[in-house]
Amino acid sequence: MSAFAAVRVAPAPVRRHVCSSPRANVRRVAASAASVPASGAELLSRMDIESPGWSGGYGTGGKIWSSSRVLCDFLVDVATGLEDCGGFELCGARVVELGSGTGVVGIACAALGAGQVVLTDGGSKSLLKLAEENAARNVRAKTIDPDTTTMRVCGYKWGSRLPEKLTKNAPFDLIIGSDCTYAVGGHGGLCDAILDLAKCAGNADTNEKREPTVILAHQHRTLAAALAGRGSSGWGRDPNLEMFIETANKRGLRVEEIRLVKLAWHGLRNVSVLRVARRATETISWERPG
């Protein structure tokens, strides 16, 4: 049974997906005339995702967190042109998801017309298999069109050498990650992964060098941060985000909060959508140890 079987949304006006890139038009001709979901909730209701939770050796990756749902809503807005993401087009894009877990966000990209999606996670083999099965399940359900979208799953620990399965599918137009910033100890490795993938930047069709768009979603966990002795960054904001921004800055990355979603009236279930970009190369002085 789908994890989203119970999700229902009220009818909304159909929003059309407009593809202006010639490359995107060629790759997504079949989808260009189809309607795009009116929201992330509607998109998720169309998808068939197995999310068993923490059991079976899946760990935290076996659950679909609130930040993934917020990111799906953001992706719908990008696909329909309601969100300007620096000129980035999801239609026909090459996408890599970091810390994919169940694969829900990467699968959402595929459902919205991405041409190639690689789901990556540094978790267990069972978690990678779960992502692979979820991708296959949505191909069978025709949520993903296998004739125009390629799905792959790859084990990858942030900061380690990029595996061949990743480099072979580079360059990427979009690097995306949901709830990758909650653990302070993983901030450095996450930044390293973004930098390594950004070095693969370019347009394989034109040999034009360009920076990938990097979008992350951060769920604020103020209570957990307080219990860990990290204090608070204000009502509804945990200090982990500021710590990630600081680490990113030291590694030559700029982080911008482009959306803040309040999931509860009390403001303690907030999710920030972040855009990450490399600063000008001449300002980067940090070098990875070793």
Backbone as a ProteinNet text record, in pm:
[ID]
protein_1_A
[PRIMARY]
MSAFAAVRVAPAPVRRHVCSSPRANVRRVAASAASVPASGAELLSRMDIESPGWSGGYGTGGKIWSSSRVLCDFLVDVATGLEDCGGFELCGARVVELGSGTGVVGIACAALGAGQVVLTDGGSKSLLKLAEENAARNVRAKTIDPDTTTMRVCGYKWGSRLPEKLTKNAPFDLIIGSDCTYAVGGHGGLCDAILDLAKCAGNADTNEKREPTVILAHQHRTLAAALAGRGSSGWGRDPNLEMFIETANKRGLRVEEIRLVKLAWHGLRNVSVLRVARRATETISWERPG
[TERTIARY]
84.6	0	87.1	49.9	128.3	129.3	245.9	256.9	172	128.7	53.7	-90.8	-134.9	-269.3	-376.8	-348.2	-448.9	-448.7	-353.9	-344	-452.3	-527.7	-630.9	-622.1	-636.6	-633.3	-756	-797.8	-912	-876.1	-971.5	-943.2	-886.6	-791.5	-729.8	-714.8	-703.6	-685.1	-560.4	-570.1	-455.4	-351.2	-225.5	-115.9	-29.9	-1	70.2	220.5	289.6	435.8	487.2	563.8	617.4	765.5	809.1	949.8	1003.8	1098.4	1154.2	1285.9	1354.8	1483	1462.9	1533.2	1519.9	1552.2	1656.7	1694.8	1584	1524.7	1416.5	1295.1	1266.7	1152.6	1166.8	1285.9	1310.7	1290.3	1339.5	1336.2	1200.2	1119.4	992.1	873.3	876.6	766.7	635.2	642.5	520.4	459.8	544.7	494.3	455.7	500.6	479.9	333.2	252.3	110.2	28	93	20.5	9.1	-91.4	-108.9	-8.8	34	125.4	42.7	78.2	3.1	-6.5	-115.2	-136.3	-57.7	-4.2	70.1	158.3	247.8	329.7	246	140.6	53	-13.8	-56.8	-119.4	-17.5	102.7	209.8	237	249.1	276.4	162.9	41.1	-73.4	-71.4	-2.1	8.3	120.4	211.2	327.7	303.2	374.3	364.2	499.2	507.2	633.5	618.4	705.6	709.8	803.7	754.2	836.2	817.5	894.9	876	922	985.2	1032.3	1169.6	1193.5	1325.7	1355.2	1254.9	1272.5	1348.9	1394	1456.5	1591.3	1659.2	1791.4	1792.1	1676.9	1669.4	1719.1	1709.2	1750.6	1660.3	1714	1633.4	1589.8	1661.8	1628.9	1502.4	1450.2	1330	1201.4	1212.7	1094.4	1090.7	971.7	955	931	1026.2	1019.9	947.5	910.1	833.1	907.4	1039.6	1116.9	1103.5	1085.5	1066.4	934.8	832.1	702.1	708	777.9	793.8	873	975.9	1058.8	980	891.7	807	715.4	662.6	578.5	659.6	783.2	871.9	899.8	924.2	953.6	835.4	714.3	595.6	592.3	625.3	627	736.1	850.5	956.6	909.1	846.9	802.1	696.3	612.1	505.2	545.9	668	715	672.9	611.4	569.2	684.3	791	910.5	1028.1	1089.8	1207.2	1330	1389.7	1505	1632	1649.4	1769.5	1774.6	1658.8	1655.2	1661	1668.4	1675.7	1543	1550.2	1431.9	1438.1	1334.4	1329	1302.5	1235.8	1201.1	1328.3	1352.1	1468	1598.1	1593.7	1716.4	1783.2	1914.6	1991.6	1997.7	1949.6	1932.7	2007.2	2072.9	2128	2072.5	2019.9	1969.2	2068.6	2105.3	2194.4	2110.8	2153.4	2078.1	1935.8	1916.6	1783.9	1688.3	1739.3	1649.2	1554.6	1425.1	1324.5	1329	1394.1	1401.8	1286.7	1204.1	1080.1	1103.5	1205.9	1227.3	1280.7	1376	1427.6	1321.2	1236.9	1127	1027.2	1007.2	920.8	978.4	1110.8	1175.5	1148.3	1160.2	1135.1	990.6	898.4	756.5	723.7	804.1	781.6	857.8	925.2	984.3	1134.2	1206.1	1352.5	1392	1498.4	1539.2	1623.7	1696.4	1783.3	1789.9	1772.6	1777.5	1864.2	1961.2	2042.8	2014.6	1965.2	1938.9	2062.6	2114.9	2234.6	2210.8	2273	2265	2383.9	2430	2541.2	2495.6	2366.8	2309.9	2330.5	2250	2264.6	2223.3	2261.9	2221.6	2070.6	2008.4	1862.7	1794.5	1855.6	1798.9	1812.4	1927.6	1947	1849.8	1827.9	1732.9	1591.9	1559	1427.4	1406.9	1508.5	1498.9	1483.5	1558.8	1552.2	1413.6	1357.1	1223.4	1116.7	1132.3	1036.4	1039.6	1161.1	1173.4	1105.7	1132.9	1073.4	921.5	874.8	730.5	660.9	724.4	662.7	677.5	774.7	781.8	665.4	644.5	533.4	398.3	387.6	262.3	246	347.6	348.2	351.6	393.8	421.2	547.5	639.3	762.8	758	792.8	796	937	957.8	1092.4	1149.8	1064.7	1113.9	1183.6	1152.9	1209.9	1285.6	1273.3	1341.5	1417.8	1544.4	1629.2	1648.7	1626.1	1644	1758.6	1847.2	1956.4	1969.6	2024.7	2049.9	2196.4	2259.6	2404	2438.7	2519.6	2569	2679.1	2669.2	2769.3	2771.3	2888.4	2908.5	2970.7	2909.6	2955.3	3103.2	3172.5	3313.1	3407.4	3355.7	3441.5	3456.7	3540.7	3561.3	3429.6	3398.4	3274.5	3278.1	3177.9	3175.6	3156.6	3199.5	3193.9	3051	2955.7	2816.8	2769.9	2828.2	2794.8	2867.4	2998.8	3076.8	3034.7	2993.4	2950.4	2823.2	2742.7	2615.5	2622.9	2738.9	2759.4	2773.4	2752.3	2725.4	2577.8	2551.7	2415.8	2368.1	2240.8	2179.4	2128.8	2087.5	2030	2088.1	2137.5	2178.2	2075.5	2009.9	1899.8	1912.3	1866.7	1874.2	1772.5	1710.2	1608.6	1652.2	1652.8	1688.3	1830.5	1919.8	2060.8	2143.1	2085.4	2160.4	2129.9	2050.2	2010.3	2126.5	2221.6	2334.6	2455.5	2497.7	2609	2736.1	2755.5	2874.9	2883	2771.7	2770.4	2782.4	2788.3	2790.6	2912.2	3028.7	3150.2	3146.4	3104.6	3096.7	2994.3	2882.4	2780.5	2834.8	2906.5	2966.6	3069.2	3148.3	3246.2	3177.3	3065	2991.2	2939.7	2885.7	2835	2948.1	3062.1	3176.3	3227	3238.1	3286.7	3192.6	3062.5	2965.2	2962.3	2984.6	2986.4	3104.3	3212.4	3329.1	3299.3	3192.8	3151.1	3057.6	3044	2946.6	2975.8	2867.7	2882.7	2760.3	2751.1	2642.2	2700	2663	2721	2687.4	2577.9	2537.7	2614.2	2653.6	2717.8	2859.4	2904.7	3035.6	3044.3	2930.9	2925.8	2936.5	3032.4	3049.3	2945.5	2882.6	2785.4	2771.7	2729.7	2713.1	2578.6	2576.2	2447.7	2368.7	2239.2	2153.9	2153.3	2171.4	2174.9	2062.1	1969.9	1856.2	1850.4	1845.3	1833.2	1712.3	1656.2	1548.2	1593.5	1581.8	1625.3	1505.3	1482.4	1375.2	1432.2	1375	1421.3	1373.7	1467.2	1435.7	1485.6	1407.9	1450.9	1464.3	1371.7	1377.7	1500.4	1525.2	1640.5	1770.7	1777.2	1897.5	1917.9	1807.9	1817.9	1864.1	1810.3	1848.3	1995.1	2045.7	2185.6	2279.1	2220.8	2301.7	2346.9	2278.4	2318.7	2238.6	2144.5	2068.2	1966	1936.8	1835.2	1879.6	1828.6	1856	1731.6	1640.4	1515.1	1398.5	1278.9	1161.2	1141.8	1137.7	1114.4	1236.5	1353.8	1476.2	1581.4	1635.3	1741	1877.7	1979.4	2111.8	2184.4	2133.5	2200.8	2209.6	2107.2	2110.5	2222.5	2233.5	2340.1	2478.1	2488.1	2614.6	2648.4	2546.3	2569.5	2614.8	2549.2	2585.6	2730.4	2769.3	2906.7	3007.2	2976.6	3065.1	3073	2958.2	2954.9	3037.5	3025.5	3099.5	3250.5	3294.7	3437.4	3488.3	3399.3	3437.3	3410.1	3375.5	3356.7	3218.6	3120.3	2982.4	2896.9	2803	2709.2	2571.8	2507.1	2376.2	2272.5	2162.5	2053.7	1923	1852.5	1720.5	1618.6	1558.1	1467.6	1320.2	1294.5	1156.4	1154.5	1060.5	1038.5	892.7	871	735.5	706.5	597.3	555.1	446.4	477.8	386.2	289.6	308.3	218.5	204.8	92.4	64.1	166.3	221.8	313.4	454	480.5	609	724.3	694.9	802.2	821.3	756.4	774.5	803.9	902.3	936.9	1035.7	1025	1118.5	1169.8	1300.8	1363.6	1411	1380.3	1434.3	1554.7	1667	1794	1846.6	1908	1982.1	2129.5	2212.8	2355.5	2431.6	2533.7	2612.6	2758.2	2845.8	2987.6	3013.3	3096.2	3139.3	3241.2	3276.5	3377.5	3504.8	3565.5	3679	3793.8	3808.7	3921.2	3904.7	3780.3	3757.5	3769.2	3786.6	3791.2	3935.2	3960	4094	4100	3983.7	3981.6	4024.8	4102	4139.9	4104.7	4053.2	4015.4	4138.3	4133.4	4246.5	4277.8	4407.3	4450.7	4444
-120.9	0	124.5	218.8	341	417.1	478.2	558.5	683.5	717.8	841.1	813.6	690.4	653.8	738.1	785.4	860.2	1008.6	1052.6	1195.3	1234.6	1335.8	1386.2	1538.8	1596.3	1741.6	1788.1	1910.7	1966.3	1995.9	1986.7	2017.1	2157.4	2172.1	2303	2323.9	2449	2475.5	2406	2351.3	2284.6	2387.2	2359	2447.9	2376.3	2441.1	2377.7	2391.5	2286.5	2286	2343.5	2450.3	2513.4	2484.5	2423.8	2392.7	2484.8	2569.9	2661.7	2613.7	2522	2471.8	2373.8	2388.2	2293	2151.1	2134.1	2000.9	1940.4	2022.8	1973.6	1936.9	2017	1988.9	1854.2	1825.3	1699.9	1582.2	1594	1480.8	1460.6	1566.1	1552.6	1592.3	1555.6	1590.1	1531.5	1405.5	1338.3	1404.8	1457	1513.2	1659.7	1725.8	1870.4	1906.5	1812.8	1842.3	1794.3	1724.8	1669.5	1771.2	1753.4	1844.3	1811.6	1915.4	1902.7	1910.4	1836.7	1845	1988.8	2018.2	2152.9	2180.6	2076	2092.9	1971	1983.4	1870.1	1756	1788.8	1685.6	1605.4	1673.8	1603.5	1516.5	1568.5	1489.8	1362.8	1377.6	1262.8	1160.9	1208.1	1117	1032.8	1079.6	1004	900.9	918.5	832.2	713.4	604.3	484.4	464.6	503.9	500.5	413.6	316.2	234.1	300	328.9	393.2	319.3	212.9	127.1	187.1	303.4	364.3	312.4	305.6	272.8	122.7	41.7	-102.7	-162.1	-285	-357.2	-305.2	-230.2	-179.9	-58	7.2	124.3	250.9	256.2	375.9	493.7	614.1	734.9	748.4	684.9	695.7	623.4	535.3	460.8	536.6	659.3	740.9	861.7	904.6	1026.8	1140.9	1233.1	1343.7	1463.7	1554.9	1672.4	1754.2	1760.2	1839.9	1786.2	1654.3	1596.2	1643.6	1650.4	1697.1	1843.6	1924.2	2066	2081	1999.6	2007.7	1965.7	1868.5	1828.5	1943.3	2015	2130.8	2237.5	2258.7	2354.7	2312.4	2183.8	2133.1	2152.2	2134.2	2158.3	2304.2	2396	2537.9	2569	2501.1	2518.7	2467	2349.4	2287.4	2370.3	2438.8	2518.8	2663	2698.3	2834.1	2932.8	2885.1	2974.9	3010.9	2933	2959.5	2978.2	3095	3121.4	3068.4	2966.8	2903.2	2936.9	3066.1	3110	3064.9	3045.6	3004	2853.3	2777.8	2632.5	2574.7	2477	2407.6	2261.3	2211.6	2071.8	1979.3	2031.3	1951.6	1905.8	1775.6	1720.3	1728.3	1773.5	1797.8	1668	1678.6	1571.2	1601.5	1508.5	1533.5	1428	1470.9	1377.1	1414.7	1315.1	1338.8	1284.5	1366.8	1326.3	1283.8	1176	1127.7	1094.2	1015.7	997	916.8	829.5	750.2	668.2	691.5	619.3	656.6	769.6	816.9	905.8	946.2	1017	1148	1225.2	1354.6	1335.7	1244.2	1217.9	1160.6	1073.7	1016.9	1126.2	1222.7	1336.7	1416.7	1434.8	1504	1430.3	1297.2	1216	1228.5	1227	1238.7	1374.7	1476	1611.2	1637.5	1536.6	1552.4	1554.8	1530.2	1524.1	1412.3	1433.3	1334.3	1223.5	1253.7	1155	1183.8	1081.6	1098.4	987.4	1027.1	931.8	950.7	846.4	848.9	797.2	873.4	831	834.7	740.5	739.1	660.3	699.8	630.3	529.7	497.7	404.6	259.1	173.7	29.7	-17.1	-141.6	-200.7	-215.2	-241.4	-255.6	-122.6	-11.7	120.2	151.1	119	139.8	53.4	-68.2	-156.4	-100.2	-40.5	21.2	133	218.1	327.3	272	167.8	105.9	48.2	-18.3	-76.4	32	142.2	252.5	314.2	328.4	382.4	288.8	159.4	61.8	58.7	72.3	69.8	184.9	301.5	417.4	414.4	340.4	316.5	225.8	119.5	27.5	97.8	191.1	264.9	377.1	394.8	497.4	639.1	650.8	783.3	838.3	749.1	782.3	716.7	792.2	739.7	688.6	558	503.5	536.4	578	613.6	749.1	832.8	968	1000.1	912.8	936.9	812.1	831.6	723	735.4	626.1	623.5	529	574.6	490.9	510.6	410.5	417.9	387.7	466.1	454.2	476.5	387.4	408.1	513.3	610.8	718.6	783.2	781.5	849.3	986	1089.7	1225.9	1242.8	1310.4	1340.4	1234.2	1114.9	1010.4	1032.6	955.5	967.5	940	1022	1002.1	867.2	782.6	653.2	669.2	569.7	576	593.1	531.7	543.8	689.2	769.1	911.8	989.6	970.5	1048.2	1016.8	891.9	854.3	926.6	965.1	1031.2	1183.1	1233.8	1378.7	1434.8	1565.7	1666.1	1667.2	1725.5	1734.2	1879.2	1895.5	2028	2065.1	1962.5	1985.6	1886.9	1940.6	1861.3	1891.2	1788.7	1812.6	1721	1769.5	1688.6	1734.2	1639.5	1669.2	1617.3	1704.3	1666.8	1611	1670.9	1629.5	1708.8	1812.6	1906	1892.6	1792.6	1783.1	1741.3	1662.6	1615.2	1705.4	1775.2	1869.8	1800.2	1676.6	1603.6	1572.1	1580	1551.7	1674.2	1793.3	1915.9	1924.5	1889.6	1898.6	1805.1	1679.8	1583.3	1623.4	1680.5	1726.7	1837.7	1932.5	2040.9	1985.8	1887.4	1825.5	1760.2	1692.2	1625.3	1726.3	1838.6	1942.7	1999	2025.5	2079.5	1981.5	1853.8	1753.7	1738.8	1739.8	1728.6	1855	1969.8	2096.1	2102.2	2033.2	2031.2	1957.9	1877.4	1806.7	1892.6	2020.5	2108.2	2121.1	2134.8	2155.1	2105.1	2135.4	2090.8	1991.5	1864	1759.5	1778.3	1847.7	1866.5	1978.8	2080.5	2198.3	2222	2139.9	2159.4	2293	2351.1	2478.2	2452.3	2518.7	2503.5	2587	2526.3	2600.3	2533.7	2613	2563.5	2491.2	2379	2313.9	2393.4	2382.3	2438.5	2341.1	2392.2	2308.2	2352.2	2262.1	2292.6	2190.4	2239.4	2154.6	2198.6	2105	2138.8	2101.5	2196.2	2176.3	2184	2077.7	2077.9	2123.4	2230.2	2283.2	2192.9	2148.3	2064.1	2136	2230.8	2318.2	2243.4	2152.8	2079	1987.8	1916.2	1826.5	1904.2	2022.6	2104.6	2153.5	2190.3	2237.1	2124.4	2004.7	1890.4	1851.4	1882.1	1853.2	1962.4	2065.7	2173.2	2276.3	2284.7	2381.7	2511.1	2516.8	2639.9	2658.4	2785.2	2818.1	2938.6	2944.7	3060	3146.1	3133.3	3207.3	3109.9	3160.4	3075.3	3005.4	2872.9	2795.4	2774.8	2816.1	2799.8	2730.8	2620.6	2555	2606	2594.3	2646.3	2561	2441	2353.7	2416.1	2493.3	2558.5	2661.5	2743.8	2843.8	2777	2661.7	2587.7	2533.1	2488.5	2443	2558.5	2673.3	2790.7	2831.2	2824.1	2858.7	2760.9	2631.6	2531.3	2549.2	2573.5	2593.4	2714.9	2821.8	2943.6	2919.7	2841.4	2811.3	2730.2	2655.7	2572.2	2639.6	2766.2	2840.9	2831.8	2798.9	2788.5	2899.2	2947.1	3049.2	2984	3005	2945.3	3055.7	3040.8	3138.9	3067.6	3118.1	3064.3	3127.8	3046.8	3101.7	3077	2993.6	2970.5	2917	2964.6	2913.7	2872.1	2745.5	2691.7	2655.7	2709.5	2679.7	2573.3	2453.8	2341.3	2333	2416.7	2417.1	2559.6	2587.9	2723.3	2771.7	2678.2	2718.6	2749.7	2722.8	2758.6	2667.7	2550	2459	2343.6	2351.5	2250.8	2321.8	2408	2486.1	2411.8	2436.5	2380.5	2493.4	2502	2601.9	2536.6	2600.8	2557.4	2645.7	2581.9	2652.4	2637.9	2743.4	2735.4	2753.9	2662.2	2662.9	2684.2	2769.8	2796.9	2819.9	2788.9	2816.5	2966.1	3019.3	3157.4	3163.6	3285.9	3303.9	3231.1	3161	3074.2	3149.4	3277.4	3349.9	3378.4	3360.7	3387	3259.8	3144.9	3018.9	2986	2976.2	2947.5	2814.3	2751	2627.2	2510.2	2418.4	2296	2179.7	2070.7	1955.8	1890.7	1858.2	1791.9	1658.1	1629.3	1502.5	1500.8
0	0	0	-82	-91.6	39.1	70.9	192.2	183.3	59.8	40.9	1.3	22.2	-21.7	45.7	165.9	240.8	208.7	127.4	97.4	-1.9	29.7	-61.1	-63.3	-179.9	-189.7	-266.1	-237	-306.5	-451.4	-543.9	-683.9	-698.3	-788.4	-811.8	-960.6	-1005.3	-1147.2	-1199.8	-1319.7	-1381.1	-1420.3	-1384.3	-1420.2	-1522.6	-1632.2	-1741.6	-1726.1	-1769.5	-1765.2	-1896.9	-1890.7	-2010.6	-2021.2	-2131.3	-2153.7	-2261.4	-2227.3	-2325.7	-2382.1	-2312	-2358.8	-2472.3	-2586.2	-2696.9	-2653.3	-2571.1	-2525.1	-2440.7	-2353.2	-2268.5	-2352.5	-2455.4	-2541.5	-2610.5	-2659.8	-2729.1	-2635.8	-2511.1	-2418.3	-2354	-2345.5	-2274.9	-2361	-2489.4	-2579.1	-2527.8	-2483	-2439.3	-2316.9	-2226.6	-2101.2	-2113.4	-2220.3	-2229.1	-2239.3	-2292.2	-2307	-2187	-2095.3	-1980.4	-1868.5	-1783	-1670.8	-1561.3	-1490.5	-1378.2	-1250.9	-1147	-1020.9	-970.6	-903.5	-853	-726.4	-663.4	-539.3	-516.8	-418.4	-381.6	-326.6	-251.3	-195.6	-305.8	-411.4	-523.3	-595.8	-610.8	-672.9	-592.4	-461.1	-374.8	-378.8	-393.7	-398.5	-525.4	-628	-753	-747	-652.4	-643.5	-551.2	-578.5	-495.6	-427	-300	-225.8	-101.6	-89	31	131	251.1	354.3	485.7	507.9	625.2	756.5	752.7	876.3	915.7	1045.6	1097.2	1096	1075.9	1088.4	970.5	985.9	875.8	833.3	921.1	887.5	797.9	782.7	695.4	764.4	897.8	969.2	939	954.9	932.6	786.8	694.7	552.4	512.8	601	567	590.2	639.4	667.3	574.9	539.8	461.2	557.7	564.4	658.7	598.4	684.8	640.4	535.7	546.2	451.4	309.5	295	161.8	101.2	182.6	133.5	92.3	172.5	138.8	10	-6.3	-126.3	-250.9	-237.2	-349.7	-391.5	-293.8	-323.8	-398	-352.8	-418.2	-562.6	-583.9	-718.5	-812.7	-762.3	-844.3	-889.5	-798.1	-832.5	-935.5	-925.1	-1024.8	-1160.7	-1161.4	-1286.1	-1357.1	-1279.6	-1339	-1364.5	-1327.5	-1350	-1244.7	-1137	-1030	-937.3	-940.6	-860.5	-955.1	-949.5	-1031.6	-959.2	-1017.5	-953.7	-1032	-1058.2	-1129.2	-1272.9	-1335.3	-1474.1	-1493.2	-1382.9	-1394	-1441.4	-1530.7	-1579.8	-1539	-1478	-1436.2	-1554.1	-1655.1	-1772.2	-1844.4	-1850.3	-1918.1	-1841.3	-1716.6	-1640.3	-1595.1	-1572.3	-1508.9	-1359.3	-1278.5	-1135.4	-1054.8	-947.9	-850	-713.8	-643.4	-508.2	-407.3	-311.1	-202.2	-82.3	-16.8	99.2	63.7	-41.3	-100.5	-13.5	74.5	157.3	71.8	85.9	7.3	-140.5	-171.5	-309.4	-349.1	-252.2	-285.9	-360.1	-322.4	-387.3	-529.9	-546.3	-680.3	-771.5	-717.2	-795.7	-833.2	-743.3	-774.7	-891.5	-892.4	-1005.6	-1135.5	-1131.4	-1250.2	-1294.8	-1199.5	-1232	-1293.3	-1260	-1312.4	-1441.9	-1492.7	-1625.4	-1634.1	-1524.6	-1533.3	-1629.3	-1705.9	-1804.1	-1746.6	-1640	-1576.6	-1427.9	-1345.4	-1200.7	-1140.8	-1058.3	-985.1	-836.6	-771.6	-628.2	-556.3	-461.6	-388.8	-238.3	-169	-23.6	29.3	147.5	210.4	312.9	311.3	407.4	369.4	428.8	412.1	272.4	241	113.1	105.1	218.6	219.5	187.5	230.7	200.6	51.4	-6.4	-149.7	-230.3	-183.4	-251.1	-242.2	-127.1	-110.4	-212.4	-227.9	-325.8	-467.6	-496.1	-628.7	-654.9	-554.5	-569.1	-581.7	-509.1	-520.6	-660	-714.9	-850.5	-950.7	-939.1	-1030.1	-1015.8	-891.9	-866.5	-939.7	-942.3	-1007.1	-1158.7	-1208.4	-1353.5	-1393.7	-1316.1	-1346.2	-1336.7	-1242.3	-1224.9	-1327.4	-1412.3	-1517.4	-1461.4	-1335	-1279.9	-1344.2	-1379.1	-1449.9	-1586.6	-1688.9	-1825.2	-1855.1	-1864.6	-1886.6	-2023.9	-2117.8	-2250.4	-2251.7	-2154.8	-2152.9	-2025.3	-1924.6	-1797.8	-1755	-1720.2	-1672.8	-1523.2	-1449.9	-1304.9	-1269.1	-1180.3	-1130.2	-979.9	-912	-767.9	-744.1	-656.4	-636.1	-489	-431.4	-296.7	-296.8	-207.6	-204.1	-66.4	-4.1	123.9	96.6	149.8	124.5	159.9	72.3	97.2	46.2	14.5	-41.6	-192.3	-254.6	-398.4	-471.9	-570.5	-644.9	-716.2	-696.3	-764.5	-915.2	-988.4	-1134.9	-1184.7	-1115.8	-1159	-1155.6	-1066.5	-1061.1	-1169.9	-1180.7	-1277.9	-1420.4	-1445.6	-1580.3	-1620.5	-1521.9	-1551.3	-1535.7	-1499.8	-1491.6	-1633.4	-1650.9	-1547.9	-1507.8	-1390.1	-1339.5	-1342.7	-1374.2	-1373.2	-1234.3	-1159	-1026.4	-925.8	-815.2	-699.8	-591.3	-540.3	-447.6	-326.6	-212.8	-91.5	10.5	76.4	176.3	311.8	411.7	548.9	557	481.7	483.5	584.8	643	726.3	875.6	914.4	1055.8	1145.3	1093.3	1173.3	1149.3	1253.4	1240.7	1193.7	1238.6	1199.4	1051.7	981.2	838	750	810.5	730.9	638.9	691.8	610.8	492.1	516.2	407.5	302.5	346.2	252.6	163.6	223.9	145.4	46.7	90.9	1.6	-117.9	-90.9	-197.9	-299.9	-250.3	-339.9	-425.9	-363	-436.4	-541.5	-505.2	-599.8	-719	-692.7	-800.6	-886.2	-822.4	-896.8	-993	-959.1	-1048.4	-1178.1	-1176	-1297.7	-1382	-1345.8	-1411.2	-1558.5	-1633.6	-1777.6	-1849.9	-1977.5	-2063	-2162.5	-2146.2	-2230.3	-2377.1	-2406.9	-2546.3	-2614.6	-2539.1	-2599.8	-2550.2	-2452.4	-2389	-2315.7	-2286.9	-2214.2	-2064.9	-1998.8	-1855	-1781	-1681.5	-1602.1	-1466.1	-1370.4	-1234.6	-1221.4	-1149.5	-1123	-1020.1	-1025.3	-921.5	-803.9	-683.1	-563.7	-469.9	-441.8	-355.9	-242.6	-119	-0.9	81	155.6	249.2	389.7	481.3	620	712.8	789.9	889.5	1023.3	1078.2	1206.3	1319.6	1402.3	1517.4	1643.8	1686.4	1795.6	1927	1955.6	2080.8	2084.5	1975.6	1969.5	1984.1	1922.8	1932.9	2075.8	2140.7	2279.5	2371.1	2349.7	2432.6	2409.6	2289.7	2257.4	2308.7	2372.5	2429.1	2329.2	2213.6	2111.3	2118.8	2209.7	2226.2	2116	2086.6	1987.5	1906	1784.1	1697.3	1681.9	1776.7	1769.3	1761.6	1782.6	1785.3	1651	1655.9	1534.2	1447.3	1496.1	1416.9	1504.4	1453.5	1529.6	1482.4	1566.2	1531	1428	1398.6	1303	1164.5	1127.6	997.2	992.7	1098.4	1101.9	1101.6	1167.6	1170.4	1032	958.7	821.9	733.8	748.6	669.3	697.1	822.5	859.4	797.7	805.7	745.8	595.3	532.5	387.3	347.6	424.4	394.1	399.6	496.8	509.2	390.5	327.7	214.5	80.4	85	-39.5	-98.8	-15.7	-62.4	0.1	-75.4	-27.2	-13.2	100.6	127.6	141.5	68.7	72.2	105.7	205.2	238.3	145.3	58.1	-42.4	-10.4	88.6	129.4	272.4	352.2	486.8	498.3	529.2	539.4	684.2	738	874.3	868.1	917.4	908.2	1025.8	1126.2	1242.2	1293.6	1356	1401.8	1504	1582.6	1688.9	1636.8	1512.5	1453.2	1489.8	1545.5	1585.9	1488.2	1372.5	1267.8	1136.1	1138.7	1020.3	930.9	801.2	703.3	614.6	602.7	516.6	386.7	274.7	145.5	115.7	86.6	69.7	-71.3	-119.9	-245	-212.5	-259.2	-231	-360.6	-357.1	-476.4	-439.7	-531.2	-509.4	-523.5	-434	-449.9	-562.4	-603.2	-706.8	-665.8	-760.3	-727.3	-662.3	-696.7	-639.2	-490.8	-437.6	-295.1	-211.6	-277.3	-205	-166.2	-35.5	12.9	86.8	111.8	188.5	103	162.1	96.5	187.4	128.4	206.6	268.9	397.3	461.1	395.4	384.1	328.9	178.4
[MASK]
++++++++++++++++++++++++++++++++++++++++++++++++++++++++++++++++++++++++++++++++++++++++++++++++++++++++++++++++++++++++++++++++++++++++++++++++++++++++++++++++++++++++++++++++++++++++++++++++++++++++++++++++++++++++++++++++++++++++++++++++++++++++++++++++++++++++++++++++++++++++++++++++++

